[in-house]
Coordinates of C-alpha atoms in Angstrom, one line a residue:
M243 CA 52.1 79.7 50.5
N244 CA 54.3 82.8 51.1
L245 CA 57.8 83.1 49.6
Y246 CA 60.1 84.7 52.1
I247 CA 63.5 86.3 51.0
D248 CA 65.8 87.4 53.6
P249 CA 67.3 90.9 53.4
G250 CA 70.8 89.8 52.4
T251 CA 69.5 87.6 49.7
G252 CA 67.2 90.2 48.5
S253 CA 70.0 92.6 48.3
M254 CA 72.1 90.1 46.2
L255 CA 69.2 89.5 43.7
F256 CA 68.7 93.2 43.4
T257 CA 72.3 93.7 42.7
I258 CA 72.3 91.0 40.1
L259 CA 69.1 92.4 38.4
I260 CA 70.6 95.8 38.3
G261 CA 73.8 94.6 36.8
L262 CA 71.9 92.7 34.0
L263 CA 69.7 95.7 33.4
G264 CA 72.8 97.9 33.2
V265 CA 74.5 95.8 30.7
L266 CA 71.5 95.8 28.4
R267 CA 70.8 99.6 29.0
Y268 CA 74.5 100.3 28.1
M269 CA 74.4 98.0 25.0
F270 CA 71.2 99.6 23.7
R271 CA 72.4 103.2 24.6
S272 CA 75.7 102.5 22.6
W273 CA 73.6 101.6 19.7
F274 CA 71.5 104.7 20.0
V275 CA 74.5 106.7 20.4
K276 CA 76.1 105.2 17.1
L277 CA 72.9 105.9 15.2
R278 CA 72.7 109.5 16.5
F279 CA 76.2 110.0 15.5
F280 CA 75.5 108.6 12.1
F281 CA 72.4 110.8 11.4
S282 CA 73.9 113.8 12.8
G283 CA 76.6 113.8 9.9
G284 CA 79.4 112.8 12.4
R285 CA 78.9 115.7 14.7
K286 CA 80.1 114.1 18.1
G287 CA 78.9 117.1 20.1
E288 CA 75.3 115.9 19.5
M289 CA 75.9 112.2 20.6
N290 CA 75.5 112.9 24.3
S291 CA 73.2 115.9 24.4
D292 CA 71.1 114.4 27.4
R293 CA 74.1 114.2 29.8
L294 CA 73.5 116.1 32.9
P295 CA 76.4 118.4 34.2
L296 CA 75.8 117.8 37.8
V297 CA 73.5 115.6 39.9
I298 CA 73.3 116.0 43.6
F299 CA 71.8 112.9 45.4
S300 CA 70.5 113.1 48.8
D301 CA 69.1 109.9 50.5
D302 CA 67.1 112.0 53.1
K303 CA 65.4 115.3 53.4
R304 CA 67.7 116.4 56.4
Y305 CA 70.7 116.8 54.1
W306 CA 69.2 119.6 52.3
G307 CA 70.9 121.8 54.9
I308 CA 74.2 120.3 53.9
F309 CA 73.6 121.0 50.1
E310 CA 71.5 124.3 50.3
P311 CA 74.4 126.7 50.6
V312 CA 76.3 124.9 47.6
C313 CA 73.2 125.0 45.4
Q314 CA 72.8 128.7 46.3
E315 CA 76.3 129.2 45.3
L316 CA 76.1 127.3 41.9
A317 CA 72.9 129.2 41.3
A318 CA 74.6 132.6 41.6
R319 CA 76.9 131.3 38.9
N320 CA 73.9 129.9 36.7
F321 CA 75.5 126.5 36.8
P322 CA 72.8 123.7 36.1
V323 CA 72.0 121.4 39.1
T324 CA 69.8 118.4 39.0
Y325 CA 69.0 117.5 42.5
M326 CA 67.7 114.1 43.1
T327 CA 66.2 113.1 46.6
A328 CA 64.8 109.9 48.2
S329 CA 62.5 112.0 50.4
A330 CA 59.2 112.9 48.9
D331 CA 58.8 115.9 51.3
D332 CA 62.5 117.1 50.9
P333 CA 62.6 120.9 51.1
A334 CA 64.6 121.0 48.1
L335 CA 61.6 120.2 46.0
E336 CA 60.2 123.6 46.8
A337 CA 63.5 125.6 46.4
K338 CA 63.4 128.3 43.8
L339 CA 66.8 128.7 42.4
A340 CA 68.2 129.5 39.2
N341 CA 69.0 126.7 36.7
F342 CA 68.1 124.2 39.8
K343 CA 65.7 121.1 39.1
A344 CA 64.9 118.9 42.1
E345 CA 63.0 115.7 41.7
F346 CA 61.9 112.9 44.1
I347 CA 63.3 109.6 42.6
G348 CA 61.7 107.2 44.9
S349 CA 63.0 105.7 48.1
D350 CA 65.4 102.8 48.8
N351 CA 65.8 100.3 45.8
R352 CA 63.7 102.6 43.4
A353 CA 66.1 105.6 44.0
F354 CA 69.2 103.2 43.5
A355 CA 67.7 102.0 40.4
K356 CA 67.5 105.5 39.0
L357 CA 71.1 106.3 40.2
N358 CA 72.8 103.4 38.7
F359 CA 71.6 104.4 35.3
L360 CA 72.6 107.9 35.4
N361 CA 74.2 109.7 32.7
A362 CA 76.0 112.6 34.2
D363 CA 79.4 114.4 34.3
I364 CA 79.6 114.6 38.1
V365 CA 77.5 113.1 40.9
L366 CA 77.9 114.9 44.5
S367 CA 76.6 113.2 47.4
T368 CA 77.0 112.9 51.1
T369 CA 75.8 109.1 51.2
P370 CA 78.3 106.5 52.0
G371 CA 78.3 103.0 50.5
L372 CA 78.9 103.8 46.7
D373 CA 79.4 100.5 44.8
V374 CA 79.1 98.5 48.0
Y375 CA 75.4 97.5 48.3
Q376 CA 72.7 98.4 46.1
W377 CA 74.1 101.9 44.8
K378 CA 76.3 101.0 41.9
R379 CA 78.6 103.2 39.9
S380 CA 77.1 104.1 36.6
P381 CA 79.5 103.6 33.6
E382 CA 78.1 106.9 32.2
V383 CA 79.0 109.1 35.3
G384 CA 82.3 110.8 34.8
C385 CA 83.2 111.6 38.6
Y386 CA 81.8 110.7 42.1
V387 CA 82.4 113.4 44.7
H388 CA 81.8 112.9 48.5
L389 CA 80.9 115.8 50.7
P390 CA 80.8 114.7 54.5
H391 CA 77.5 115.9 56.1
A392 CA 79.4 116.6 59.4
A393 CA 82.6 117.6 60.9
G394 CA 84.8 114.7 62.2
D395 CA 86.3 111.4 61.3
V396 CA 85.6 109.9 57.8
T397 CA 86.4 106.5 59.2
L398 CA 83.3 106.6 61.4
Y399 CA 81.2 105.6 58.2
R400 CA 80.1 101.8 58.1
M401 CA 83.0 99.9 56.6
F402 CA 84.1 100.5 52.9
G403 CA 81.7 103.7 53.0
I404 CA 83.9 106.0 50.9
D405 CA 86.2 103.5 49.1
Y406 CA 84.7 103.9 45.6
Y407 CA 84.2 107.7 45.5
D408 CA 86.7 109.7 43.2
V409 CA 87.0 112.7 45.1
M410 CA 86.7 113.7 48.8
L411 CA 85.7 117.2 49.8
L412 CA 87.1 117.4 53.3
S413 CA 87.7 120.1 56.2
G414 CA 90.8 118.9 57.9
E415 CA 94.3 117.5 57.3
Y416 CA 93.6 114.4 59.6
Q417 CA 90.9 113.4 57.3
V418 CA 93.1 113.3 54.3
K419 CA 95.4 111.3 56.4
Q420 CA 92.6 108.7 57.2
V421 CA 91.7 108.4 53.5
R422 CA 95.3 107.8 52.5
E423 CA 95.8 105.0 55.0
L424 CA 92.5 103.3 54.1
E425 CA 93.5 103.5 50.4
Q426 CA 97.1 102.0 51.3
L427 CA 95.6 99.2 53.4
R428 CA 93.1 98.2 50.7
N429 CA 95.1 98.9 47.6
L430 CA 92.6 101.3 46.3
P431 CA 93.1 103.9 43.6
T432 CA 94.3 107.4 45.1
K433 CA 91.3 109.8 45.5
E434 CA 91.5 113.4 45.0
C435 CA 91.4 115.0 48.4
V436 CA 90.4 118.8 48.5
K437 CA 90.0 120.7 51.6
V438 CA 87.1 123.0 51.1
G439 CA 85.7 123.7 54.7
I440 CA 82.1 122.9 55.8
P441 CA 79.5 124.8 54.3
Y442 CA 76.6 124.2 56.5
M443 CA 78.7 125.0 59.4
D444 CA 79.5 128.5 58.0
V445 CA 75.7 129.0 57.3
N446 CA 74.8 128.0 60.8
L447 CA 77.7 130.4 62.4
Q448 CA 76.1 133.4 60.5
R449 CA 72.5 132.3 61.8
V450 CA 73.9 132.2 65.4
E451 CA 75.6 135.6 65.1
A452 CA 72.1 137.0 63.7
A453 CA 69.9 135.1 66.1
K454 CA 68.7 136.4 69.2
K455 CA 70.0 135.0 72.5
P456 CA 67.4 132.7 74.3
P457 CA 65.7 134.6 77.3
E458 CA 66.9 133.9 80.8
R459 CA 65.3 130.4 81.7
Q460 CA 65.9 127.3 83.4
R461 CA 69.0 125.6 82.3
T462 CA 68.3 123.1 79.5
V463 CA 70.0 119.9 78.7
L464 CA 70.0 118.3 75.3
L465 CA 70.3 114.6 74.9
A466 CA 71.1 113.9 71.3
P467 CA 72.7 110.6 70.7
S468 CA 73.7 108.5 67.5
W469 CA 72.2 105.3 66.8
G470 CA 73.2 101.6 67.1
P471 CA 74.5 99.2 69.7
S472 CA 77.1 101.5 70.9
A473 CA 75.1 104.7 71.3
I474 CA 73.8 106.2 74.4
L475 CA 70.0 105.0 74.5
S476 CA 71.1 101.4 73.5
K477 CA 73.8 101.4 76.3
F478 CA 72.1 103.2 79.1
G479 CA 68.5 103.2 78.2
A480 CA 66.1 104.6 80.9
K481 CA 68.8 105.2 83.3
I482 CA 70.2 108.2 81.6
I483 CA 66.8 109.7 81.4
D484 CA 66.1 109.0 84.9
S485 CA 69.4 110.8 85.9
L486 CA 68.5 113.8 83.6
L487 CA 65.2 114.1 85.3
A488 CA 66.8 114.1 88.7
T489 CA 68.8 117.2 87.8
G490 CA 65.7 119.3 87.8
Y491 CA 66.8 121.0 84.7
K492 CA 64.7 121.2 81.3
V493 CA 65.4 118.0 79.5
I494 CA 65.2 117.7 75.6
I495 CA 65.8 114.2 74.0
R496 CA 66.5 114.5 70.2
P497 CA 67.3 110.6 69.0
H498 CA 69.0 110.2 65.7
P499 CA 66.5 109.9 62.9
Q500 CA 67.8 106.4 62.0
S501 CA 66.9 105.2 65.6
F502 CA 63.2 105.5 64.5
K503 CA 63.9 103.0 61.7
S504 CA 66.4 100.7 63.1
E505 CA 65.5 100.8 66.8
A506 CA 62.0 101.5 66.5
E507 CA 61.0 99.1 69.4
L508 CA 63.3 101.0 71.7
M509 CA 62.0 104.3 70.8
Q510 CA 58.4 103.3 71.3
K511 CA 59.2 101.8 74.7
L512 CA 61.3 104.9 75.8
Q513 CA 58.7 107.4 74.7
A514 CA 55.9 105.4 76.2
A515 CA 57.7 105.4 79.6
Y516 CA 58.8 109.0 79.4
P517 CA 56.0 111.0 77.6
N518 CA 56.4 114.6 77.0
S519 CA 55.8 116.9 80.0
K520 CA 56.7 120.2 81.4
Q521 CA 60.2 119.0 82.1
L522 CA 60.8 116.7 79.3
E523 CA 60.5 117.2 75.5
W524 CA 61.1 114.8 72.6
N525 CA 62.4 116.8 69.6
R526 CA 62.2 115.5 65.8
D527 CA 62.6 118.8 64.1
N528 CA 64.0 118.4 60.5
D529 CA 66.3 121.6 61.2
N530 CA 68.2 121.2 64.5
F531 CA 69.3 124.8 64.7
E532 CA 66.5 126.0 67.1
V533 CA 66.8 123.1 69.6
L534 CA 70.6 123.5 69.6
N535 CA 70.4 127.2 70.0
R536 CA 68.1 127.0 73.2
S537 CA 70.1 124.3 74.9
D538 CA 72.9 125.2 77.4
I539 CA 74.8 121.8 77.2
L540 CA 74.7 118.7 75.1
I541 CA 75.1 115.1 76.0
S542 CA 76.0 112.7 73.1
D543 CA 78.2 109.8 72.2
F544 CA 80.0 109.7 68.8
S545 CA 77.4 111.7 67.3
S546 CA 78.8 114.4 64.9
V547 CA 76.2 116.9 66.6
M548 CA 78.7 117.3 69.4
F549 CA 80.9 119.3 66.9
D550 CA 78.0 121.5 65.6
F551 CA 77.1 122.3 69.1
A552 CA 80.5 123.0 70.5
L553 CA 82.2 124.8 67.4
I554 CA 79.1 126.7 66.0
F555 CA 77.0 127.5 69.2
D556 CA 80.5 127.7 71.2
K557 CA 79.0 125.7 74.2
P558 CA 80.3 122.7 76.4
I559 CA 79.3 119.1 75.9
I560 CA 79.2 115.9 77.9
Y561 CA 80.3 112.7 75.9
T562 CA 79.5 109.2 77.1
D563 CA 81.8 106.3 77.5
T564 CA 79.8 103.6 75.7
D565 CA 82.7 101.3 75.0
F566 CA 82.5 102.2 71.2
D567 CA 82.8 99.2 69.1
D568 CA 84.4 100.1 66.0
G569 CA 84.2 96.5 64.4
I570 CA 81.6 97.8 61.7
Y571 CA 83.3 101.0 60.8
D572 CA 86.4 101.9 58.8
A573 CA 88.2 103.1 62.0
W574 CA 88.7 99.3 62.8
W575 CA 91.4 99.2 60.1
L576 CA 93.5 102.1 61.5
E577 CA 95.8 101.7 64.6
E578 CA 95.4 105.4 65.6
T579 CA 92.4 106.5 67.9
P580 CA 89.8 108.5 65.9
W581 CA 90.2 112.1 66.0
T582 CA 86.7 112.4 67.5
F583 CA 87.7 110.5 70.6
K584 CA 91.1 112.3 71.0
I585 CA 89.4 115.7 71.1
L586 CA 86.5 115.1 73.1
P587 CA 88.2 115.6 76.5
S588 CA 88.9 119.1 75.3
L589 CA 85.4 119.8 74.8
G590 CA 83.7 118.5 77.9
M591 CA 83.5 116.0 80.5
N592 CA 83.0 112.1 80.3
L593 CA 79.9 110.5 81.5
R594 CA 80.2 106.9 82.6
A595 CA 78.0 104.3 84.3
D596 CA 80.0 104.9 87.5
N597 CA 79.3 108.7 87.7
L598 CA 75.9 108.7 86.3
E599 CA 74.4 109.7 89.7
Q600 CA 76.7 112.8 89.5
L601 CA 75.3 114.0 86.4
K602 CA 74.2 117.4 87.8
Q603 CA 77.5 118.2 89.1
L604 CA 79.2 117.3 85.7
I605 CA 76.6 119.7 83.9
D606 CA 77.5 122.5 86.3
T607 CA 81.4 122.1 85.9
C608 CA 81.2 121.9 82.1
L609 CA 79.2 125.1 82.1
E610 CA 81.3 127.0 84.4
D611 CA 85.0 125.9 83.7
E612 CA 86.6 128.2 81.1
K613 CA 89.1 125.5 79.9
Y614 CA 86.6 123.9 77.6
S615 CA 86.5 127.3 75.7
A616 CA 90.1 126.9 74.7
G617 CA 89.4 123.3 73.7
R618 CA 86.7 124.4 71.4
D619 CA 89.4 126.8 69.7
Q620 CA 91.7 123.9 69.2
A621 CA 89.1 121.8 67.7
R622 CA 88.1 124.4 65.2
S623 CA 91.5 124.9 64.1
E624 CA 91.8 121.2 63.3
C625 CA 88.6 120.2 61.7
W626 CA 87.2 123.3 60.2
E627 CA 89.6 124.8 57.6
H628 CA 88.7 127.7 55.3
R629 CA 85.8 129.0 57.7
G630 CA 83.4 131.0 56.0
E631 CA 84.5 129.9 52.5
G632 CA 82.8 126.3 52.3
A633 CA 80.2 126.9 49.7
K634 CA 82.3 129.0 47.6
R635 CA 85.1 126.6 47.5
V636 CA 82.8 123.5 46.8
A637 CA 81.3 125.4 43.9
D638 CA 84.8 126.5 42.6
Y639 CA 85.9 122.8 42.6
L640 CA 82.7 121.4 40.9
V641 CA 82.7 124.1 38.1
A642 CA 86.5 123.3 37.6
K643 CA 86.1 119.6 37.4
Y644 CA 83.1 120.0 35.1
E645 CA 85.3 122.1 32.6
Q646 CA 88.3 119.6 33.1
L647 CA 85.9 116.8 32.0
Q648 CA 84.4 118.7 29.1
A649 CA 87.9 119.3 28.1
V650 CA 88.8 115.6 28.2
Q651 CA 85.7 114.8 26.2
L652 CA 86.6 117.3 23.6
G653 CA 90.1 116.1 23.3
E654 CA 88.8 112.5 22.8
E655 CA 86.5 113.8 20.0

């Protein structure tokens, strides 16, 4: 007889198990520290010699591009970094940087089991959901720092995604406002919010400026949606692909990586019905730079790739009206419309079910109307502060925070 445990129950049992193990580990560690203190002759500096100064956690290999410029900046300062990844093929594992150690800690629950028992001064991550599901705060971590993995609203994470971080490294004043509103509504402790910019966008802007322009070719349209029931492929399905092919333009479809996990059946169905051809290409590159660079216009929904495309590559977008359901996102708690949806009309045109047949006209208009260039300038000023300084500012903050934590520990001793 097979024993079935539903995912919700499994998650709860895992949380209980981790909690019990955490209590036991903390108890044994306390005894060990006291013994070390005794045998060291009362030298407290030796009590916690295995504590890591900075751990960076990445739940997927695609986030190496987010952290790499920060790691390079820290390496230039010879600041120690322990990079923990849940991807066995993460490019970080091959990185050759000074005072940098990368390790694969397993995927899913194996990774969280490691994280939940960390002994570190600082943990930096772009992963939401700390202390909500399996990933629990370790009592032996001094500070949890969140770095968003894209421009846009911090309220478009799944609900409670950022509640239990100590620090938010942001890029726009509207993000700070959103964090403060959520704190007030939920009676949360006040986080430290620091505007540092967007390191990976700084790097990609440099790449754009150095890259050769694509040769003259057929107009290329990139369809790069988010995932979930409110996303393009769930809402429009085959209809939008048919409309794209009818334009006669080159079409590239780049689904969100999570779609191949959470919407595997839909992806298999669409790829079988629309295989790769001379006009159509499915793209799953880990680094999206090349595909963004060779595309003339982007069609998306609420995916943050719209801001990469518009603000870094300085190209227009088409955004879809998918009747976004914010019920599972932090945005549901706030009365104000998310910044993403307010700024979109400045960046491009709205594709709806009733104008899907005019898609070619929409594409041509967006590519030829100069007003969208001014809209991109406005968006940059609001969501991308400290352009060109992101990695330096993040490193400055992490080093200063580490020194602050060290001073507190010395004061306690």
